CSV table of C-alpha atoms in Angstrom, one decimal:
chain,number,residue,atom,x,y,z
A,290,MET,CA,0.6,7.9,53.5
A,291,GLU,CA,1.7,10.0,50.4
A,292,LYS,CA,2.8,12.8,52.8
A,293,ILE,CA,4.5,10.5,55.3
A,294,ILE,CA,6.7,9.0,52.3
A,295,ASN,CA,7.5,12.5,50.8
A,296,ASP,CA,8.4,13.6,54.4
A,297,ILE,CA,10.7,10.6,54.7
A,298,ALA,CA,12.5,11.4,51.3
A,299,HIS,CA,12.7,15.1,52.0
A,300,ARG,CA,14.3,14.2,55.6
A,301,ILE,CA,16.9,11.8,53.7
A,302,ILE,CA,17.8,14.5,51.0
A,303,ALA,CA,18.2,17.0,53.7
A,304,GLY,CA,20.9,14.7,55.3
A,305,GLY,CA,18.8,12.8,57.8
A,306,SER,CA,17.9,9.2,57.8
A,307,ILE,CA,14.9,6.7,57.8
A,308,ALA,CA,14.0,5.1,61.1
A,309,GLU,CA,14.1,1.2,61.4
A,310,ALA,CA,10.2,1.2,62.2
A,311,GLU,CA,9.6,3.6,59.1
A,312,ALA,CA,11.8,1.2,56.7
A,313,ILE,CA,9.6,-1.8,58.0
A,314,GLN,CA,6.3,0.1,57.5
A,315,LEU,CA,7.3,1.0,54.1
A,316,SER,CA,8.2,-2.5,53.2
A,317,GLU,CA,4.8,-3.7,53.7
A,318,LEU,CA,2.8,-1.2,51.8
A,319,GLN,CA,0.0,-2.3,49.7
A,320,GLY,CA,-1.8,-0.8,47.0
A,321,THR,CA,-1.2,2.5,45.2
A,322,ALA,CA,1.0,3.8,48.1
A,323,VAL,CA,3.5,1.5,46.6
A,324,TYR,CA,4.1,4.0,43.8
A,325,ASP,CA,4.5,6.7,46.0
A,326,LEU,CA,7.3,4.7,47.6
A,327,PHE,CA,8.7,4.4,44.1
A,328,ARG,CA,8.6,8.0,43.3
A,329,ALA,CA,10.4,8.9,46.8
A,330,ALA,CA,13.1,6.4,45.9
A,331,THR,CA,13.7,8.0,42.7
A,332,ARG,CA,14.1,11.3,44.0
A,333,VAL,CA,16.5,10.1,46.8
A,334,LYS,CA,18.4,8.3,44.1
A,335,GLU,CA,18.6,11.2,41.8
A,336,HIS,CA,19.9,13.5,44.6
A,337,PHE,CA,22.7,11.2,45.8
A,338,VAL,CA,23.8,9.2,42.8
A,339,GLY,CA,22.5,10.8,39.7
A,340,ASN,CA,20.8,8.8,37.0
A,341,GLU,CA,23.5,6.8,35.3
A,342,VAL,CA,23.4,3.1,35.2
A,343,HIS,CA,26.6,0.8,36.3
A,344,LEU,CA,26.8,-2.5,34.8
A,345,CYS,CA,28.8,-5.3,35.9
A,346,SER,CA,29.7,-8.8,34.6
A,347,ILE,CA,31.2,-12.1,36.3
A,348,ILE,CA,32.9,-15.3,35.4
A,349,ASN,CA,32.4,-18.5,37.5
A,350,ALA,CA,36.1,-19.1,37.7
A,351,LYS,CA,35.7,-22.1,40.0
A,352,SER,CA,32.6,-24.1,40.3
A,353,GLY,CA,31.1,-26.7,42.8
A,354,ARG,CA,32.2,-29.1,45.6
A,355,CYS,CA,31.8,-25.9,48.1
A,356,ALA,CA,32.0,-27.1,51.8
A,357,GLU,CA,29.4,-24.6,52.7
A,358,ASN,CA,25.9,-25.6,53.2
A,359,CYS,CA,24.1,-22.3,52.0
A,360,ALA,CA,20.4,-23.5,51.7
A,361,PHE,CA,20.1,-21.7,48.1
A,362,CYS,CA,23.2,-22.8,46.6
A,363,ALA,CA,23.5,-25.0,43.6
A,364,GLN,CA,27.3,-25.0,44.2
A,365,SER,CA,27.3,-26.7,47.7
A,366,ALA,CA,28.5,-30.1,48.2
A,367,HIS,CA,25.8,-30.5,50.5
A,368,HIS,CA,23.3,-30.5,47.5
A,369,LYS,CA,22.8,-32.6,44.7
A,370,THR,CA,22.2,-30.4,41.4
A,371,ASP,CA,23.2,-30.3,37.9
A,372,ALA,CA,25.7,-27.3,38.4
A,373,PRO,CA,28.9,-27.7,36.7
A,374,VAL,CA,32.0,-28.7,38.7
A,375,TYR,CA,35.5,-27.7,37.5
A,376,PRO,CA,38.7,-26.4,39.2
A,377,LEU,CA,40.1,-22.8,38.7
A,378,VAL,CA,40.0,-21.9,35.1
A,379,GLN,CA,43.2,-20.6,33.6
A,380,GLU,CA,44.3,-16.8,33.5
A,381,GLU,CA,43.5,-16.7,29.7
A,382,GLU,CA,39.9,-17.6,30.1
A,383,MET,CA,39.6,-15.2,32.9
A,384,LEU,CA,41.2,-12.6,30.5
A,385,ALA,CA,38.9,-13.3,27.6
A,386,SER,CA,35.7,-13.2,29.9
A,387,ALA,CA,37.1,-9.8,31.2
A,388,ARG,CA,37.4,-8.7,27.6
A,389,GLN,CA,34.0,-9.8,26.6
A,390,ALA,CA,32.6,-7.8,29.6
A,391,GLU,CA,34.4,-4.7,28.4
A,392,THR,CA,32.9,-5.2,25.1
A,393,ASN,CA,29.4,-5.5,26.4
A,394,GLY,CA,29.9,-2.1,28.4
A,395,SER,CA,30.4,-3.4,31.9
A,396,ALA,CA,32.4,-1.2,34.2
A,397,CYS,CA,33.2,-4.0,36.6
A,398,PHE,CA,34.1,-7.6,36.1
A,399,GLY,CA,34.1,-10.1,38.9
A,400,ILE,CA,36.2,-13.3,39.3
A,401,ILE,CA,34.1,-15.6,41.6
A,402,THR,CA,35.1,-18.9,43.0
A,403,SER,CA,33.2,-21.4,44.9
A,404,GLY,CA,34.6,-22.6,48.4
A,405,THR,CA,35.1,-21.2,51.8
A,406,THR,CA,38.4,-19.3,50.8
A,407,VAL,CA,41.3,-19.4,48.3
A,408,ASN,CA,44.9,-19.5,48.9
A,409,GLY,CA,48.3,-21.1,47.5
A,410,PRO,CA,48.6,-21.6,44.0
A,411,GLU,CA,44.9,-20.8,43.2
A,412,LEU,CA,45.3,-17.3,44.9
A,413,GLU,CA,48.7,-16.8,42.7
A,414,GLN,CA,46.9,-17.6,39.6
A,415,ILE,CA,44.3,-15.0,40.4
A,416,LEU,CA,46.6,-12.4,41.2
A,417,THR,CA,48.4,-13.0,37.8
A,418,ALA,CA,45.0,-12.8,36.1
A,419,LEU,CA,44.2,-9.4,37.9
A,420,ARG,CA,47.5,-8.0,36.6
A,421,ARG,CA,46.8,-9.0,33.2
A,422,ILE,CA,43.3,-7.7,33.1
A,423,ARG,CA,44.4,-4.2,34.6
A,424,LYS,CA,47.3,-4.0,31.9
A,425,GLU,CA,45.4,-5.4,28.8
A,426,THR,CA,41.8,-4.0,29.3
A,427,THR,CA,40.2,-1.0,30.6
A,428,ILE,CA,37.6,-2.6,33.0
A,429,LEU,CA,38.0,-2.7,36.7
A,430,PRO,CA,38.4,-6.3,38.2
A,431,SER,CA,36.7,-7.5,41.3
A,432,CYS,CA,37.0,-10.7,43.2
A,433,SER,CA,34.7,-12.8,45.3
A,434,LEU,CA,36.8,-15.6,46.8
A,435,GLY,CA,35.1,-16.2,50.0
A,436,ILE,CA,36.3,-15.4,53.6
A,437,ILE,CA,39.7,-13.8,53.6
A,438,ASP,CA,41.8,-11.6,55.9
A,439,GLU,CA,43.7,-8.3,55.5
A,440,GLU,CA,46.8,-9.6,54.2
A,441,THR,CA,45.0,-11.4,51.4
A,442,ALA,CA,42.9,-8.4,50.6
A,443,ILE,CA,46.3,-6.2,50.4
A,444,LYS,CA,47.6,-8.9,47.8
A,445,LEU,CA,44.6,-8.5,45.8
A,446,ARG,CA,44.7,-5.0,46.0
A,447,ASP,CA,48.3,-4.7,44.9
A,448,ALA,CA,47.5,-6.9,41.9
A,449,GLY,CA,44.9,-4.6,40.7
A,450,MET,CA,41.7,-5.7,42.4
A,451,ASP,CA,39.3,-2.6,42.4
A,452,THR,CA,36.6,-4.1,44.6
A,453,TYR,CA,36.1,-7.2,46.9
A,454,HIS,CA,32.5,-8.6,46.8
A,455,HIS,CA,31.5,-10.7,49.9
A,456,ASN,CA,27.7,-11.0,50.6
A,457,LEU,CA,26.2,-11.4,53.9
A,458,GLU,CA,23.2,-13.1,52.2
A,459,THR,CA,20.6,-12.1,54.9
A,460,ALA,CA,20.2,-10.8,58.3
A,461,ALA,CA,22.2,-12.2,61.2
A,462,SER,CA,19.0,-13.0,62.9
A,463,PHE,CA,17.9,-15.4,59.9
A,464,PHE,CA,21.5,-16.8,58.9
A,465,PRO,CA,21.4,-19.8,61.0
A,466,GLN,CA,18.3,-21.0,59.1
A,467,ILE,CA,20.3,-20.4,55.9
A,468,CYS,CA,23.9,-21.5,56.8
A,469,THR,CA,25.5,-23.7,59.7
A,470,THR,CA,28.9,-24.2,58.4
A,471,HIS,CA,30.4,-20.7,59.3
A,472,ASP,CA,29.5,-17.9,61.5
A,473,TYR,CA,27.8,-14.7,60.3
A,474,GLN,CA,30.7,-12.9,62.0
A,475,ASP,CA,33.1,-14.5,59.8
A,476,ASP,CA,31.5,-12.7,56.9
A,477,VAL,CA,31.3,-9.3,58.7
A,478,ASN,CA,35.0,-9.6,59.6
A,479,THR,CA,35.7,-10.2,56.0
A,480,VAL,CA,34.2,-7.0,55.2
A,481,ARG,CA,36.0,-5.1,57.8
A,482,ALA,CA,39.4,-6.8,56.8
A,483,VAL,CA,38.7,-5.8,53.1
A,484,LYS,CA,37.9,-2.1,54.1
A,485,LYS,CA,40.7,-1.9,56.5
A,486,ALA,CA,43.2,-2.9,53.3
A,487,GLY,CA,41.7,0.1,51.5
A,488,VAL,CA,39.6,-1.8,49.1
A,489,LYS,CA,36.0,-0.9,48.1
A,490,VAL,CA,33.4,-3.5,49.3
A,491,CYS,CA,30.4,-4.8,47.3
A,492,CYS,CA,28.0,-6.5,50.0
A,493,GLY,CA,24.6,-7.5,49.7
A,494,GLY,CA,22.4,-10.7,49.8
A,495,ILE,CA,19.7,-12.7,48.5
A,496,PHE,CA,16.0,-12.0,49.2
A,497,GLY,CA,13.1,-14.6,49.1
A,498,LEU,CA,14.9,-17.2,51.4
A,499,GLY,CA,11.9,-17.1,53.7
A,500,GLU,CA,13.0,-13.9,55.8
A,501,SER,CA,10.7,-11.4,56.9
A,502,ALA,CA,10.3,-7.7,56.0
A,503,ALA,CA,11.9,-6.8,59.4
A,504,GLN,CA,14.8,-8.9,58.5
A,505,ARG,CA,15.3,-7.4,55.1
A,506,VAL,CA,15.6,-4.0,56.8
A,507,GLU,CA,17.8,-5.7,59.4
A,508,MET,CA,20.4,-6.5,56.9
A,509,ALA,CA,20.2,-3.0,55.1
A,510,LEU,CA,21.1,-1.6,58.5
A,511,THR,CA,24.0,-3.9,59.0
A,512,LEU,CA,25.3,-2.8,55.6
A,513,LYS,CA,24.9,1.0,56.6
A,514,ASP,CA,26.7,0.3,59.5
A,515,LEU,CA,29.5,-1.5,57.9
A,516,ASP,CA,29.8,1.5,55.2
A,517,VAL,CA,30.0,-0.9,52.2
A,518,ASP,CA,30.5,0.9,48.8
A,519,SER,CA,28.0,-0.9,46.8
A,520,VAL,CA,25.2,-3.3,47.3
A,521,PRO,CA,24.0,-6.4,45.0
A,522,MET,CA,20.5,-7.5,45.6
A,523,ASN,CA,19.5,-10.8,44.3
A,524,PHE,CA,16.3,-12.5,44.2
A,525,LEU,CA,15.9,-16.3,45.0
A,526,ASN,CA,15.8,-18.5,41.9
A,527,PRO,CA,15.0,-21.8,43.4
A,528,ILE,CA,17.4,-24.5,42.3
A,529,GLU,CA,16.1,-28.2,42.2
A,530,GLY,CA,18.4,-30.2,44.6
A,531,THR,CA,18.9,-27.4,47.0
A,532,ARG,CA,17.1,-27.1,50.4
A,533,LEU,CA,15.3,-24.1,49.0
A,534,GLU,CA,14.1,-26.0,45.7
A,535,GLY,CA,10.3,-25.5,46.7
A,536,ALA,CA,10.4,-22.0,47.7
A,537,ALA,CA,8.0,-19.9,46.1
A,538,ASN,CA,9.4,-16.7,44.3
A,539,ILE,CA,8.4,-13.3,46.0
A,540,SER,CA,6.3,-11.1,43.7
A,541,ALA,CA,7.6,-8.5,41.3
A,542,LEU,CA,6.1,-5.8,43.5
A,543,GLU,CA,7.6,-7.1,46.5
A,544,CYS,CA,11.3,-7.1,44.9
A,545,LEU,CA,10.8,-3.4,43.8
A,546,LYS,CA,9.4,-2.4,47.3
A,547,THR,CA,12.5,-4.0,48.8
A,548,ILE,CA,14.9,-2.0,46.3
A,549,ALA,CA,13.0,1.1,47.2
A,550,VAL,CA,13.4,0.6,51.0
A,551,TYR,CA,17.2,-0.2,50.4
A,552,ARG,CA,17.7,3.1,48.6
A,553,LEU,CA,16.0,5.0,51.4
A,554,ILE,CA,18.3,3.3,54.0
A,555,LEU,CA,21.5,3.4,51.9
A,556,PRO,CA,20.9,6.8,49.7
A,557,GLY,CA,24.4,7.3,48.6
A,558,LYS,CA,25.2,3.7,47.8
A,559,ARG,CA,25.5,1.9,44.3
A,560,ILE,CA,22.4,-0.7,44.3
A,561,THR,CA,22.8,-3.1,41.7
A,562,VAL,CA,20.2,-5.7,40.9
A,563,CYS,CA,21.7,-9.0,40.1
A,564,GLY,CA,20.8,-12.8,40.1
A,565,GLY,CA,16.7,-13.6,39.6
A,566,ARG,CA,15.7,-10.4,38.0
A,567,GLU,CA,14.6,-12.2,34.9
A,568,LYS,CA,12.6,-15.0,37.1
A,569,ASN,CA,11.2,-12.7,39.7
A,570,LEU,CA,10.6,-9.3,37.8
A,571,ARG,CA,9.6,-10.6,34.4
A,572,ASP,CA,8.0,-7.7,32.6
A,573,LEU,CA,9.0,-5.3,35.3
A,574,GLN,CA,12.6,-5.7,35.0
A,575,SER,CA,12.9,-2.1,33.8
A,576,TRP,CA,11.1,-0.7,37.0
A,577,ILE,CA,14.3,-1.4,39.0
A,578,PHE,CA,15.5,2.0,38.1
A,579,PHE,CA,12.3,3.8,39.1
A,580,ALA,CA,12.4,1.8,42.4
A,581,GLY,CA,16.1,3.3,43.1
A,582,ALA,CA,18.6,0.9,41.6
A,583,ASN,CA,21.6,2.5,39.7
A,584,GLY,CA,23.1,-0.7,38.6
A,585,THR,CA,22.4,-4.0,37.2
A,586,MET,CA,24.4,-7.4,36.3
A,587,ILE,CA,24.5,-8.2,32.5
A,588,GLY,CA,25.3,-11.7,31.0
A,589,ASN,CA,25.1,-14.9,32.9
A,590,TYR,CA,25.2,-15.6,36.4
A,591,LEU,CA,27.1,-18.5,38.4
A,592,THR,CA,24.8,-21.3,37.6
A,593,THR,CA,22.1,-20.0,35.9
A,594,LEU,CA,21.7,-17.9,32.4
A,595,GLY,CA,21.0,-14.2,32.4
A,596,ARG,CA,18.9,-12.3,29.9
A,597,ASN,CA,20.4,-11.6,26.3
A,598,VAL,CA,23.0,-8.9,26.7
A,599,ASP,CA,21.5,-7.0,23.5
A,600,THR,CA,18.0,-7.1,25.1
A,601,ASP,CA,19.3,-5.5,28.2
A,602,LEU,CA,21.2,-2.8,26.2
A,603,THR,CA,17.9,-2.0,24.3
A,604,MET,CA,16.1,-1.6,27.5
A,605,PHE,CA,18.8,0.9,28.7
A,606,SER,CA,18.4,2.8,25.5
A,607,ASP,CA,14.6,2.7,25.7
A,608,LEU,CA,14.8,4.2,29.0
A,609,GLY,CA,17.3,6.9,28.0
A,610,LEU,CA,19.7,5.6,30.6
A,611,ILE,CA,23.2,6.4,30.4
A,612,THR,CA,25.6,3.4,31.2
A,613,VAL,CA,29.0,4.0,33.1
A,614,MET,CA,31.6,2.9,30.8
A,615,CYS,CA,34.8,1.1,31.9
A,616,ALA,CA,37.8,3.4,33.1
A,617,HIS,CA,40.8,2.9,35.2
């Protein structure tokens, strides 16, 4: 198996690609062969994207009462959870959060809102916040505002948005098990509209929803076909009151194998490990970088707490990793 894995890595570095069947096979590795997979992912990562670490942070700018019924989401109006509920925060709060993210060393700051989309006064308020963030900080702002069209993407771009974040969440074949209030194609169309507007796209999903290894590979191949710029990888943190409250966490090694396979399928993309890493990876959080990731989110998530920022910064220092700082 070691030779097979090394041959795949060599092929990718030479400009080739991994076949779907090969990716599924690697996803199901057991025993010491898993570490051969990690070494291969590290080789591919260093060849294509180097050894720098990209940090990002977010603000939950509008929380709760979302009309979508995503099975994992604490903010869905279809669930009864303790998630906070509040309207869009003022631009001063968005700016203050961006400044804090800048201080923490993040290169990207995301404005995240609950709901299917934004428009009208809410969109105008976000546009104003984007202009101020670009003018008054060095951090690159991104947005995650749900399903949007090309016209909205252009408005956000012109106000200073660097990247649009919109997850597919899972594979098309598994999506109906997770959400029935909108079609998978709506999400795909949003990614295409944003790219058509000339804006970078951050697009990934959540693992541990009940999908198979083959379906994880299926989503990765969709992301490859869409040619997204960066891929956030989240691992389910089951929230009481959601449809997936009783789901079992996938193992730390399963998380790391998934990261490694994604690196082999998407060799030149930024792969960022985000929500759920503390709960799912525990003592193996630093291993994400050996498995092929080259980014992570620091600070808190939408409705759950992240790890202490200083603890993460110490981890990067201990690993000898160089973090990419903010720059327009």
